[in-house]
PDB file of C-alpha atoms in Angstrom:
ATOM      1  CA  MET O   1     108.881 210.455 -87.406  1.00  0.00           C
ATOM      2  CA  THR O   2     112.640 211.040 -87.150  1.00  0.00           C
ATOM      3  CA  SER O   3     115.017 209.433 -84.619  1.00  0.00           C
ATOM      4  CA  ASP O   4     116.534 211.330 -81.728  1.00  0.00           C
ATOM      5  CA  PRO O   5     119.433 213.683 -82.495  1.00  0.00           C
ATOM      6  CA  LYS O   6     121.922 211.695 -80.407  1.00  0.00           C
ATOM      7  CA  THR O   7     121.336 208.542 -82.473  1.00  0.00           C
ATOM      8  CA  ILE O   8     121.711 210.481 -85.721  1.00  0.00           C
ATOM      9  CA  ALA O   9     124.918 212.115 -84.468  1.00  0.00           C
ATOM     10  CA  LEU O  10     126.407 208.746 -83.486  1.00  0.00           C
ATOM     11  CA  LEU O  11     125.600 207.258 -86.878  1.00  0.00           C
ATOM     12  CA  GLN O  12     127.225 210.254 -88.539  1.00  0.00           C
ATOM     13  CA  THR O  13     130.464 209.504 -86.671  1.00  0.00           C
ATOM     14  CA  LEU O  14     130.451 206.213 -88.603  1.00  0.00           C
ATOM     15  CA  GLY O  15     130.506 208.089 -91.907  1.00  0.00           C
ATOM     16  CA  LEU O  16     126.825 208.507 -92.714  1.00  0.00           C
ATOM     17  CA  SER O  17     125.278 211.751 -93.946  1.00  0.00           C
ATOM     18  CA  THR O  18     122.300 213.196 -92.080  1.00  0.00           C
ATOM     19  CA  TYR O  19     119.806 211.663 -94.524  1.00  0.00           C
ATOM     20  CA  ASP O  20     121.640 208.330 -94.514  1.00  0.00           C
ATOM     21  CA  ALA O  21     121.644 208.215 -90.722  1.00  0.00           C
ATOM     22  CA  LYS O  22     117.942 209.102 -90.483  1.00  0.00           C
ATOM     23  CA  ALA O  23     117.023 206.435 -93.042  1.00  0.00           C
ATOM     24  CA  TYR O  24     118.998 203.653 -91.328  1.00  0.00           C
ATOM     25  CA  ALA O  25     117.659 204.592 -87.880  1.00  0.00           C
ATOM     26  CA  VAL O  26     114.077 204.477 -89.168  1.00  0.00           C
ATOM     27  CA  LEU O  27     114.641 201.117 -90.869  1.00  0.00           C
ATOM     28  CA  MET O  28     115.893 199.717 -87.561  1.00  0.00           C
ATOM     29  CA  ARG O  29     112.681 200.916 -85.945  1.00  0.00           C
ATOM     30  CA  ILE O  30     110.055 199.885 -88.533  1.00  0.00           C
ATOM     31  CA  GLY O  31     111.853 197.170 -90.525  1.00  0.00           C
ATOM     32  CA  SER O  32     111.529 196.600 -94.294  1.00  0.00           C
ATOM     33  CA  THR O  33     109.565 199.240 -96.143  1.00  0.00           C
ATOM     34  CA  THR O  34     109.139 201.056 -99.432  1.00  0.00           C
ATOM     35  CA  PRO O  35     111.148 204.133-100.495  1.00  0.00           C
ATOM     36  CA  PHE O  36     108.253 206.577-100.112  1.00  0.00           C
ATOM     37  CA  ILE O  37     107.275 205.321 -96.649  1.00  0.00           C
ATOM     38  CA  LEU O  38     110.927 205.488 -95.629  1.00  0.00           C
ATOM     39  CA  ALA O  39     111.141 209.083 -96.879  1.00  0.00           C
ATOM     40  CA  GLU O  40     108.027 210.041 -94.941  1.00  0.00           C
ATOM     41  CA  GLU O  41     109.075 208.339 -91.703  1.00  0.00           C
ATOM     42  CA  ALA O  42     112.645 209.676 -91.835  1.00  0.00           C
ATOM     43  CA  GLY O  43     111.726 213.211 -92.859  1.00  0.00           C
ATOM     44  CA  ILE O  44     113.719 212.949 -96.095  1.00  0.00           C
ATOM     45  CA  PRO O  45     112.474 214.795 -99.226  1.00  0.00           C
ATOM     46  CA  ARG O  46     111.173 212.349-101.829  1.00  0.00           C
ATOM     47  CA  THR O  47     113.551 213.905-104.340  1.00  0.00           C
ATOM     48  CA  LYS O  48     116.472 212.762-102.152  1.00  0.00           C
ATOM     49  CA  ILE O  49     115.323 209.323-101.041  1.00  0.00           C
ATOM     50  CA  TYR O  50     116.685 207.337-104.009  1.00  0.00           C
ATOM     51  CA  GLU O  51     120.109 208.973-103.695  1.00  0.00           C
ATOM     52  CA  THR O  52     120.069 208.053-100.007  1.00  0.00           C
ATOM     53  CA  ILE O  53     119.071 204.453-100.724  1.00  0.00           C
ATOM     54  CA  LYS O  54     121.788 204.132-103.380  1.00  0.00           C
ATOM     55  CA  ARG O  55     124.505 205.333-100.964  1.00  0.00           C
ATOM     56  CA  LEU O  56     123.350 203.081 -98.136  1.00  0.00           C
ATOM     57  CA  GLU O  57     123.240 200.051-100.428  1.00  0.00           C
ATOM     58  CA  ALA O  58     126.722 200.779-101.808  1.00  0.00           C
ATOM     59  CA  GLN O  59     128.109 200.973 -98.281  1.00  0.00           C
ATOM     60  CA  ASP O  60     126.342 197.767 -97.131  1.00  0.00           C
ATOM     61  CA  TRP O  61     123.984 199.424 -94.675  1.00  0.00           C
ATOM     62  CA  ILE O  62     120.839 198.141 -96.399  1.00  0.00           C
ATOM     63  CA  ARG O  63     119.587 195.476 -98.790  1.00  0.00           C
ATOM     64  CA  VAL O  64     117.306 196.480-101.673  1.00  0.00           C
ATOM     65  CA  GLU O  65     114.735 194.065-103.031  1.00  0.00           C
ATOM     66  CA  LYS O  66     113.903 194.955-106.628  1.00  0.00           C
ATOM     67  CA  GLY O  67     110.274 195.327-107.599  1.00  0.00           C
ATOM     68  CA  ARG O  68     107.479 197.813-107.971  1.00  0.00           C
ATOM     69  CA  PRO O  69     107.738 199.197-105.423  1.00  0.00           C
ATOM     70  CA  GLY O  70     111.053 197.899-104.153  1.00  0.00           C
ATOM     71  CA  LYS O  71     111.608 196.979-100.522  1.00  0.00           C
ATOM     72  CA  ILE O  72     114.470 198.281 -98.403  1.00  0.00           C
ATOM     73  CA  SER O  73     115.731 196.269 -95.416  1.00  0.00           C
ATOM     74  CA  PRO O  74     118.474 197.183 -92.909  1.00  0.00           C
ATOM     75  CA  VAL O  75     121.629 195.113 -92.615  1.00  0.00           C
ATOM     76  CA  CYS O  76     122.092 193.617 -89.132  1.00  0.00           C
ATOM     77  CA  PRO O  77     123.699 196.307 -86.925  1.00  0.00           C
ATOM     78  CA  SER O  78     126.300 193.926 -85.493  1.00  0.00           C
ATOM     79  CA  GLU O  79     127.565 193.589 -89.056  1.00  0.00           C
ATOM     80  CA  ALA O  80     127.015 197.117 -90.391  1.00  0.00           C
ATOM     81  CA  ILE O  81     128.046 199.021 -87.257  1.00  0.00           C
ATOM     82  CA  GLY O  82     130.477 196.432 -85.900  1.00  0.00           C
ATOM     83  CA  ARG O  83     132.616 196.491 -89.044  1.00  0.00           C
ATOM     84  CA  ARG O  84     132.945 200.269 -88.925  1.00  0.00           C
ATOM     85  CA  LYS O  85     133.534 200.335 -85.184  1.00  0.00           C
ATOM     86  CA  SER O  86     136.463 197.936 -85.588  1.00  0.00           C
ATOM     87  CA  ALA O  87     137.931 200.128 -88.316  1.00  0.00           C
ATOM     88  CA  ILE O  88     137.580 203.264 -86.184  1.00  0.00           C
ATOM     89  CA  VAL O  89     139.163 201.575 -83.147  1.00  0.00           C
ATOM     90  CA  ALA O  90     142.058 200.404 -85.307  1.00  0.00           C
ATOM     91  CA  GLU O  91     142.582 203.948 -86.592  1.00  0.00           C
ATOM     92  CA  ILE O  92     142.386 205.380 -83.081  1.00  0.00           C
ATOM     93  CA  ASP O  93     144.969 202.837 -81.877  1.00  0.00           C
ATOM     94  CA  ARG O  94     147.232 203.743 -84.793  1.00  0.00           C
ATOM     95  CA  LEU O  95     146.833 207.444 -84.032  1.00  0.00           C
ATOM     96  CA  GLU O  96     147.513 206.899 -80.329  1.00  0.00           C
ATOM     97  CA  THR O  97     150.697 204.973 -81.105  1.00  0.00           C
ATOM     98  CA  GLU O  98     151.894 207.577 -83.593  1.00  0.00           C
ATOM     99  CA  PHE O  99     151.201 210.498 -81.285  1.00  0.00           C
ATOM    100  CA  THR O 100     152.740 208.707 -78.289  1.00  0.00           C
ATOM    101  CA  MET O 101     155.954 208.117 -80.229  1.00  0.00           C
ATOM    102  CA  GLN O 102     156.054 211.773 -81.253  1.00  0.00           C
ATOM    103  CA  TYR O 103     155.337 212.890 -77.685  1.00  0.00           C
ATOM    104  CA  GLU O 104     158.036 210.664 -76.161  1.00  0.00           C
ATOM    105  CA  LYS O 105     160.560 211.680 -78.798  1.00  0.00           C
ATOM    106  CA  ARG O 106     159.895 215.337 -78.044  1.00  0.00           C
ATOM    107  CA  THR O 107     159.991 214.714 -74.295  1.00  0.00           C
ATOM    108  CA  GLU O 108     163.387 213.041 -74.578  1.00  0.00           C
ATOM    109  CA  THR O 109     164.849 216.231 -76.024  1.00  0.00           C
ATOM    110  CA  GLU O 110     163.361 218.507 -73.388  1.00  0.00           C
ATOM    111  CA  ILE O 111     165.536 219.633 -70.504  1.00  0.00           C
ATOM    112  CA  PRO O 112     163.672 218.630 -67.318  1.00  0.00           C
ATOM    113  CA  LYS O 113     162.776 221.331 -64.838  1.00  0.00           C
ATOM    114  CA  ALA O 114     164.787 220.498 -61.735  1.00  0.00           C
ATOM    115  CA  SER O 115     166.051 222.042 -58.536  1.00  0.00           C
ATOM    116  CA  ILE O 116     167.813 221.033 -55.312  1.00  0.00           C
ATOM    117  CA  ILE O 117     166.195 221.905 -51.993  1.00  0.00           C
ATOM    118  CA  ARG O 118     168.101 221.793 -48.693  1.00  0.00           C
ATOM    119  CA  GLY O 119     166.816 221.566 -45.138  1.00  0.00           C
ATOM    120  CA  ILE O 120     163.728 219.835 -43.823  1.00  0.00           C
ATOM    121  CA  ASP O 121     161.751 223.063 -43.420  1.00  0.00           C
ATOM    122  CA  ASN O 122     162.161 223.972 -47.096  1.00  0.00           C
ATOM    123  CA  ILE O 123     161.502 220.401 -48.174  1.00  0.00           C
ATOM    124  CA  ALA O 124     158.313 220.304 -46.078  1.00  0.00           C
ATOM    125  CA  VAL O 125     157.029 223.416 -47.846  1.00  0.00           C
ATOM    126  CA  LYS O 126     157.753 221.892 -51.273  1.00  0.00           C
ATOM    127  CA  THR O 127     156.141 218.600 -50.239  1.00  0.00           C
ATOM    128  CA  ALA O 128     152.905 220.306 -49.181  1.00  0.00           C
ATOM    129  CA  GLU O 129     152.884 222.428 -52.337  1.00  0.00           C
ATOM    130  CA  MET O 130     153.218 219.344 -54.580  1.00  0.00           C
ATOM    131  CA  MET O 131     150.629 217.313 -52.686  1.00  0.00           C
ATOM    132  CA  GLY O 132     148.179 220.184 -53.016  1.00  0.00           C
ATOM    133  CA  ARG O 133     148.514 219.938 -56.822  1.00  0.00           C
ATOM    134  CA  ALA O 134     147.718 216.209 -56.989  1.00  0.00           C
ATOM    135  CA  ARG O 135     144.629 215.464 -59.057  1.00  0.00           C
ATOM    136  CA  ALA O 136     145.101 211.853 -60.212  1.00  0.00           C
ATOM    137  CA  SER O 137     147.730 210.047 -58.103  1.00  0.00           C
ATOM    138  CA  LEU O 138     149.933 210.651 -55.078  1.00  0.00           C
ATOM    139  CA  TYR O 139     152.633 208.082 -54.215  1.00  0.00           C
ATOM    140  CA  LEU O 140     154.930 208.265 -51.173  1.00  0.00           C
ATOM    141  CA  PHE O 141     157.793 205.745 -51.112  1.00  0.00           C
ATOM    142  CA  GLY O 142     160.593 205.464 -48.551  1.00  0.00           C
ATOM    143  CA  THR O 143     161.395 205.905 -44.889  1.00  0.00           C
ATOM    144  CA  LEU O 144     162.784 209.387 -44.304  1.00  0.00           C
ATOM    145  CA  TYR O 145     160.219 211.226 -42.143  1.00  0.00           C
ATOM    146  CA  TYR O 146     160.453 213.690 -39.281  1.00  0.00           C
ATOM    147  CA  PRO O 147     157.824 214.049 -36.537  1.00  0.00           C
ATOM    148  CA  GLU O 148     156.964 217.636 -37.423  1.00  0.00           C
ATOM    149  CA  GLU O 149     156.132 216.610 -40.998  1.00  0.00           C
ATOM    150  CA  LEU O 150     153.511 214.014 -40.194  1.00  0.00           C
ATOM    151  CA  ALA O 151     150.594 216.327 -39.387  1.00  0.00           C
ATOM    152  CA  PRO O 152     150.967 218.472 -42.558  1.00  0.00           C
ATOM    153  CA  ILE O 153     151.444 215.403 -44.755  1.00  0.00           C
ATOM    154  CA  LYS O 154     148.413 213.686 -43.177  1.00  0.00           C
ATOM    155  CA  GLY O 155     146.356 216.793 -43.857  1.00  0.00           C
ATOM    156  CA  GLN O 156     147.386 216.823 -47.504  1.00  0.00           C
ATOM    157  CA  VAL O 157     146.667 213.074 -47.833  1.00  0.00           C
ATOM    158  CA  ALA O 158     143.175 213.548 -46.392  1.00  0.00           C
ATOM    159  CA  ALA O 159     142.514 216.481 -48.742  1.00  0.00           C
ATOM    160  CA  ALA O 160     143.781 214.508 -51.731  1.00  0.00           C
ATOM    161  CA  LYS O 161     141.463 211.594 -50.890  1.00  0.00           C
ATOM    162  CA  ARG O 162     138.525 213.984 -50.805  1.00  0.00           C
ATOM    163  CA  ARG O 163     139.489 215.073 -54.336  1.00  0.00           C
ATOM    164  CA  GLY O 164     139.435 211.443 -55.487  1.00  0.00           C
ATOM    165  CA  VAL O 165     143.215 211.152 -55.852  1.00  0.00           C
ATOM    166  CA  VAL O 166     144.665 207.608 -55.824  1.00  0.00           C
ATOM    167  CA  ILE O 167     146.871 207.355 -52.699  1.00  0.00           C
ATOM    168  CA  ARG O 168     149.706 204.863 -52.201  1.00  0.00           C
ATOM    169  CA  ILE O 169     152.114 205.070 -49.265  1.00  0.00           C
ATOM    170  CA  SER O 170     154.892 202.539 -48.728  1.00  0.00           C
ATOM    171  CA  SER O 171     157.351 202.777 -45.826  1.00  0.00           C
ATOM    172  CA  ASN O 172     159.304 200.689 -43.357  1.00  0.00           C
ATOM    173  CA  ASN O 173     158.021 201.014 -39.807  1.00  0.00           C
ATOM    174  CA  PRO O 174     158.899 202.462 -37.407  1.00  0.00           C
ATOM    175  CA  VAL O 175     161.319 204.945 -38.983  1.00  0.00           C
ATOM    176  CA  ARG O 176     164.371 205.767 -36.895  1.00  0.00           C
ATOM    177  CA  THR O 177     166.002 209.153 -37.411  1.00  0.00           C
ATOM    178  CA  LYS O 178     169.063 210.385 -35.574  1.00  0.00           C
ATOM    179  CA  ASP O 179     167.446 210.589 -32.147  1.00  0.00           C
ATOM    180  CA  MET O 180     163.910 209.187 -32.312  1.00  0.00           C
ATOM    181  CA  LEU O 181     161.429 206.688 -33.739  1.00  0.00           C
ATOM    182  CA  VAL O 182     158.625 207.819 -36.047  1.00  0.00           C
ATOM    183  CA  ASP O 183     155.616 205.476 -36.327  1.00  0.00           C
ATOM    184  CA  VAL O 184     154.717 206.213 -39.948  1.00  0.00           C
ATOM    185  CA  TYR O 185     152.191 203.399 -40.346  1.00  0.00           C
ATOM    186  CA  GLU O 186     150.105 204.334 -37.320  1.00  0.00           C
ATOM    187  CA  SER O 187     150.160 208.019 -38.198  1.00  0.00           C
ATOM    188  CA  PHE O 188     149.103 207.664 -41.846  1.00  0.00           C
ATOM    189  CA  SER O 189     146.586 204.905 -41.094  1.00  0.00           C
ATOM    190  CA  GLN O 190     144.521 207.527 -39.300  1.00  0.00           C
ATOM    191  CA  VAL O 191     143.685 209.201 -42.626  1.00  0.00           C
ATOM    192  CA  THR O 192     143.959 206.427 -45.253  1.00  0.00           C
ATOM    193  CA  SER O 193     143.974 202.642 -45.541  1.00  0.00           C
ATOM    194  CA  ASP O 194     146.300 202.845 -48.533  1.00  0.00           C
ATOM    195  CA  VAL O 195     149.462 202.257 -46.520  1.00  0.00           C
ATOM    196  CA  GLN O 196     151.841 199.313 -46.558  1.00  0.00           C
ATOM    197  CA  VAL O 197     155.037 198.467 -44.702  1.00  0.00           C
ATOM    198  CA  ALA O 198     158.009 197.475 -46.840  1.00  0.00           C
ATOM    199  CA  PRO O 199     161.814 197.302 -46.500  1.00  0.00           C
ATOM    200  CA  GLU O 200     162.371 200.698 -48.070  1.00  0.00           C
ATOM    201  CA  PRO O 201     165.689 202.521 -48.459  1.00  0.00           C
ATOM    202  CA  PHE O 202     166.445 205.439 -46.138  1.00  0.00           C
ATOM    203  CA  ILE O 203     165.122 208.027 -48.589  1.00  0.00           C
ATOM    204  CA  ARG O 204     161.691 209.360 -49.471  1.00  0.00           C
ATOM    205  CA  THR O 205     160.158 209.837 -52.903  1.00  0.00           C
ATOM    206  CA  LEU O 206     156.942 211.725 -53.618  1.00  0.00           C
ATOM    207  CA  THR O 207     155.387 211.549 -57.090  1.00  0.00           C
ATOM    208  CA  ILE O 208     152.388 213.544 -58.275  1.00  0.00           C
ATOM    209  CA  ASP O 209     150.139 212.716 -61.249  1.00  0.00           C
ATOM    210  CA  ASN O 210     152.948 211.177 -63.355  1.00  0.00           C
ATOM    211  CA  LYS O 211     154.234 214.751 -63.750  1.00  0.00           C
ATOM    212  CA  GLU O 212     156.705 215.603 -60.993  1.00  0.00           C
ATOM    213  CA  MET O 213     158.710 213.916 -58.281  1.00  0.00           C
ATOM    214  CA  LEU O 214     160.597 214.931 -55.143  1.00  0.00           C
ATOM    215  CA  MET O 215     163.369 212.634 -53.884  1.00  0.00           C
ATOM    216  CA  MET O 216     164.624 213.375 -50.382  1.00  0.00           C
ATOM    217  CA  PHE O 217     167.763 211.859 -48.815  1.00  0.00           C
ATOM    218  CA  PRO O 218     170.472 212.624 -46.245  1.00  0.00           C
ATOM    219  CA  LEU O 219     173.885 213.873 -47.293  1.00  0.00           C
ATOM    220  CA  PRO O 220     176.756 211.437 -46.616  1.00  0.00           C
ATOM    221  CA  GLU O 221     178.041 213.516 -43.677  1.00  0.00           C
ATOM    222  CA  ALA O 222     174.609 213.621 -42.077  1.00  0.00           C
ATOM    223  CA  GLY O 223     174.806 210.300 -40.284  1.00  0.00           C
ATOM    224  CA  MET O 224     171.231 209.514 -39.322  1.00  0.00           C
ATOM    225  CA  ALA O 225     169.866 212.464 -41.299  1.00  0.00           C
ATOM    226  CA  ALA O 226     170.262 215.614 -39.250  1.00  0.00           C
ATOM    227  CA  ARG O 227     167.586 218.073 -40.313  1.00  0.00           C
ATOM    228  CA  GLU O 228     169.919 220.676 -41.736  1.00  0.00           C
ATOM    229  CA  ASN O 229     171.753 218.073 -43.845  1.00  0.00           C
ATOM    230  CA  VAL O 230     168.744 216.680 -45.672  1.00  0.00           C
ATOM    231  CA  VAL O 231     168.475 217.480 -49.377  1.00  0.00           C
ATOM    232  CA  ALA O 232     165.818 216.836 -51.980  1.00  0.00           C
ATOM    233  CA  LEU O 233     165.863 216.716 -55.758  1.00  0.00           C
ATOM    234  CA  TRP O 234     162.725 218.042 -57.451  1.00  0.00           C
ATOM    235  CA  VAL O 235     162.127 217.089 -61.087  1.00  0.00           C
ATOM    236  CA  ALA O 236     159.126 217.988 -63.245  1.00  0.00           C
ATOM    237  CA  ASN O 237     159.311 215.476 -66.086  1.00  0.00           C
ATOM    238  CA  ASP O 238     156.796 212.862 -67.262  1.00  0.00           C
ATOM    239  CA  MET O 239     159.335 210.194 -68.193  1.00  0.00           C
ATOM    240  CA  VAL O 240     161.280 210.442 -64.933  1.00  0.00           C
ATOM    241  CA  THR O 241     158.127 210.381 -62.817  1.00  0.00           C
ATOM    242  CA  ARG O 242     156.640 207.440 -64.697  1.00  0.00           C
ATOM    243  CA  ALA O 243     159.872 205.502 -64.291  1.00  0.00           C
ATOM    244  CA  ILE O 244     159.831 206.090 -60.513  1.00  0.00           C
ATOM    245  CA  ASN O 245     156.177 205.026 -60.351  1.00  0.00           C
ATOM    246  CA  ASN O 246     156.878 201.839 -62.294  1.00  0.00           C
ATOM    247  CA  VAL O 247     159.500 200.828 -59.723  1.00  0.00           C
ATOM    248  CA  PHE O 248     157.117 201.673 -56.892  1.00  0.00           C
ATOM    249  CA  ASN O 249     154.240 199.687 -58.392  1.00  0.00           C
ATOM    250  CA  ILE O 250     156.360 196.533 -58.643  1.00  0.00           C
ATOM    251  CA  THR O 251     156.409 196.366 -54.842  1.00  0.00           C
ATOM    252  CA  TRP O 252     152.972 197.815 -54.127  1.00  0.00           C
ATOM    253  CA  GLY O 253     150.573 195.259 -52.697  1.00  0.00           C
ATOM    254  CA  ASN O 254     153.244 192.626 -51.993  1.00  0.00           C
ATOM    255  CA  PRO O 255     151.539 190.397 -49.395  1.00  0.00           C
ATOM    256  CA  LYS O 256     154.796 190.148 -47.403  1.00  0.00           C
ATOM    257  CA  TRP O 257     154.772 193.891 -46.766  1.00  0.00           C
ATOM    258  CA  THR O 258     151.277 194.790 -45.629  1.00  0.00           C
ATOM    259  CA  GLY O 259     151.393 194.612 -41.826  1.00  0.00           C
ATOM    260  CA  ALA O 260     152.373 197.447 -39.536  1.00  0.00           C
ATOM    261  CA  GLY O 261     155.461 195.584 -38.318  1.00  0.00           C
ATOM    262  CA  ALA O 262     156.573 193.650 -41.393  1.00  0.00           C
ATOM    263  CA  ASP O 263     160.325 193.218 -41.478  1.00  0.00           C
ATOM    264  CA  PRO O 264     162.579 193.166 -44.593  1.00  0.00           C
ATOM    265  CA  GLU O 265     162.502 189.367 -44.710  1.00  0.00           C
ATOM    266  CA  GLY O 266     158.736 189.286 -44.857  1.00  0.00           C
ATOM    267  CA  SER O 267     158.043 188.036 -41.334  1.00  0.00           C
ATOM    268  CA  VAL O 268     155.738 190.056 -39.100  1.00  0.00           C
ATOM    269  CA  THR O 269     157.265 191.290 -35.854  1.00  0.00           C
ATOM    270  CA  ALA O 270     155.789 193.124 -32.918  1.00  0.00           C
ATOM    271  CA  ARG O 271     155.753 196.819 -33.592  1.00  0.00           C
ATOM    272  CA  GLU O 272     158.262 198.838 -31.602  1.00  0.00           C
ATOM    273  CA  LYS O 273     156.791 201.140 -29.012  1.00  0.00           C
TER     274      LYS O 273
END
């Protein structure tokens, strides 16, 4: 009676042949036995059983007790399998490190895809487009929001959550533009609990899946960010996006900056109405 195909396949990933894997799996099930019984139970031709036993013994999978007939016993799996698992993990770690170095070296030489977008209407379109592509993570950092943006952004946040995307939103609150207050915390809290209040700069950064980022800020002549004088820099580059996310994650979850009215010094004030 042979073992299930999945078990045999897993043993083969540790370097065993099909016959070797079948023999070891059977020994784990029935314990010590003779070569001919092992051949019968494992479905191995009798003409091949001694070759199989010799290989398994040489590789420390089994112990052979000499005699007529001899007895074959399996080595404890925590020893036989554990030793090979450690070796495979070490090789995988080495391969990961080598490939990561090659990837980062190649990435450093690539010219990032980038563009400048002007005007809140154009930026809003780009923001929605990026958020719609999010599959792993979506981070929003900063304070530059306009009232007409909140509904589309909330819709994209809700859709991203339904896709299982990790959401993190960090903003001061309320946000004051040239002529109004925007209650970012209250608005976004309607669709996600992953919102914190922090003393952010008067910009906004959106990152998607460690792949692309959009940084939005007012031009110097814009004063309190008139709509037509808002610009955004879009960059599709892994290294740039990861660097932005690392900065964001340093502040994420800071207990001083979790309430709706947290001020830059960490004290909680009454929210402005």
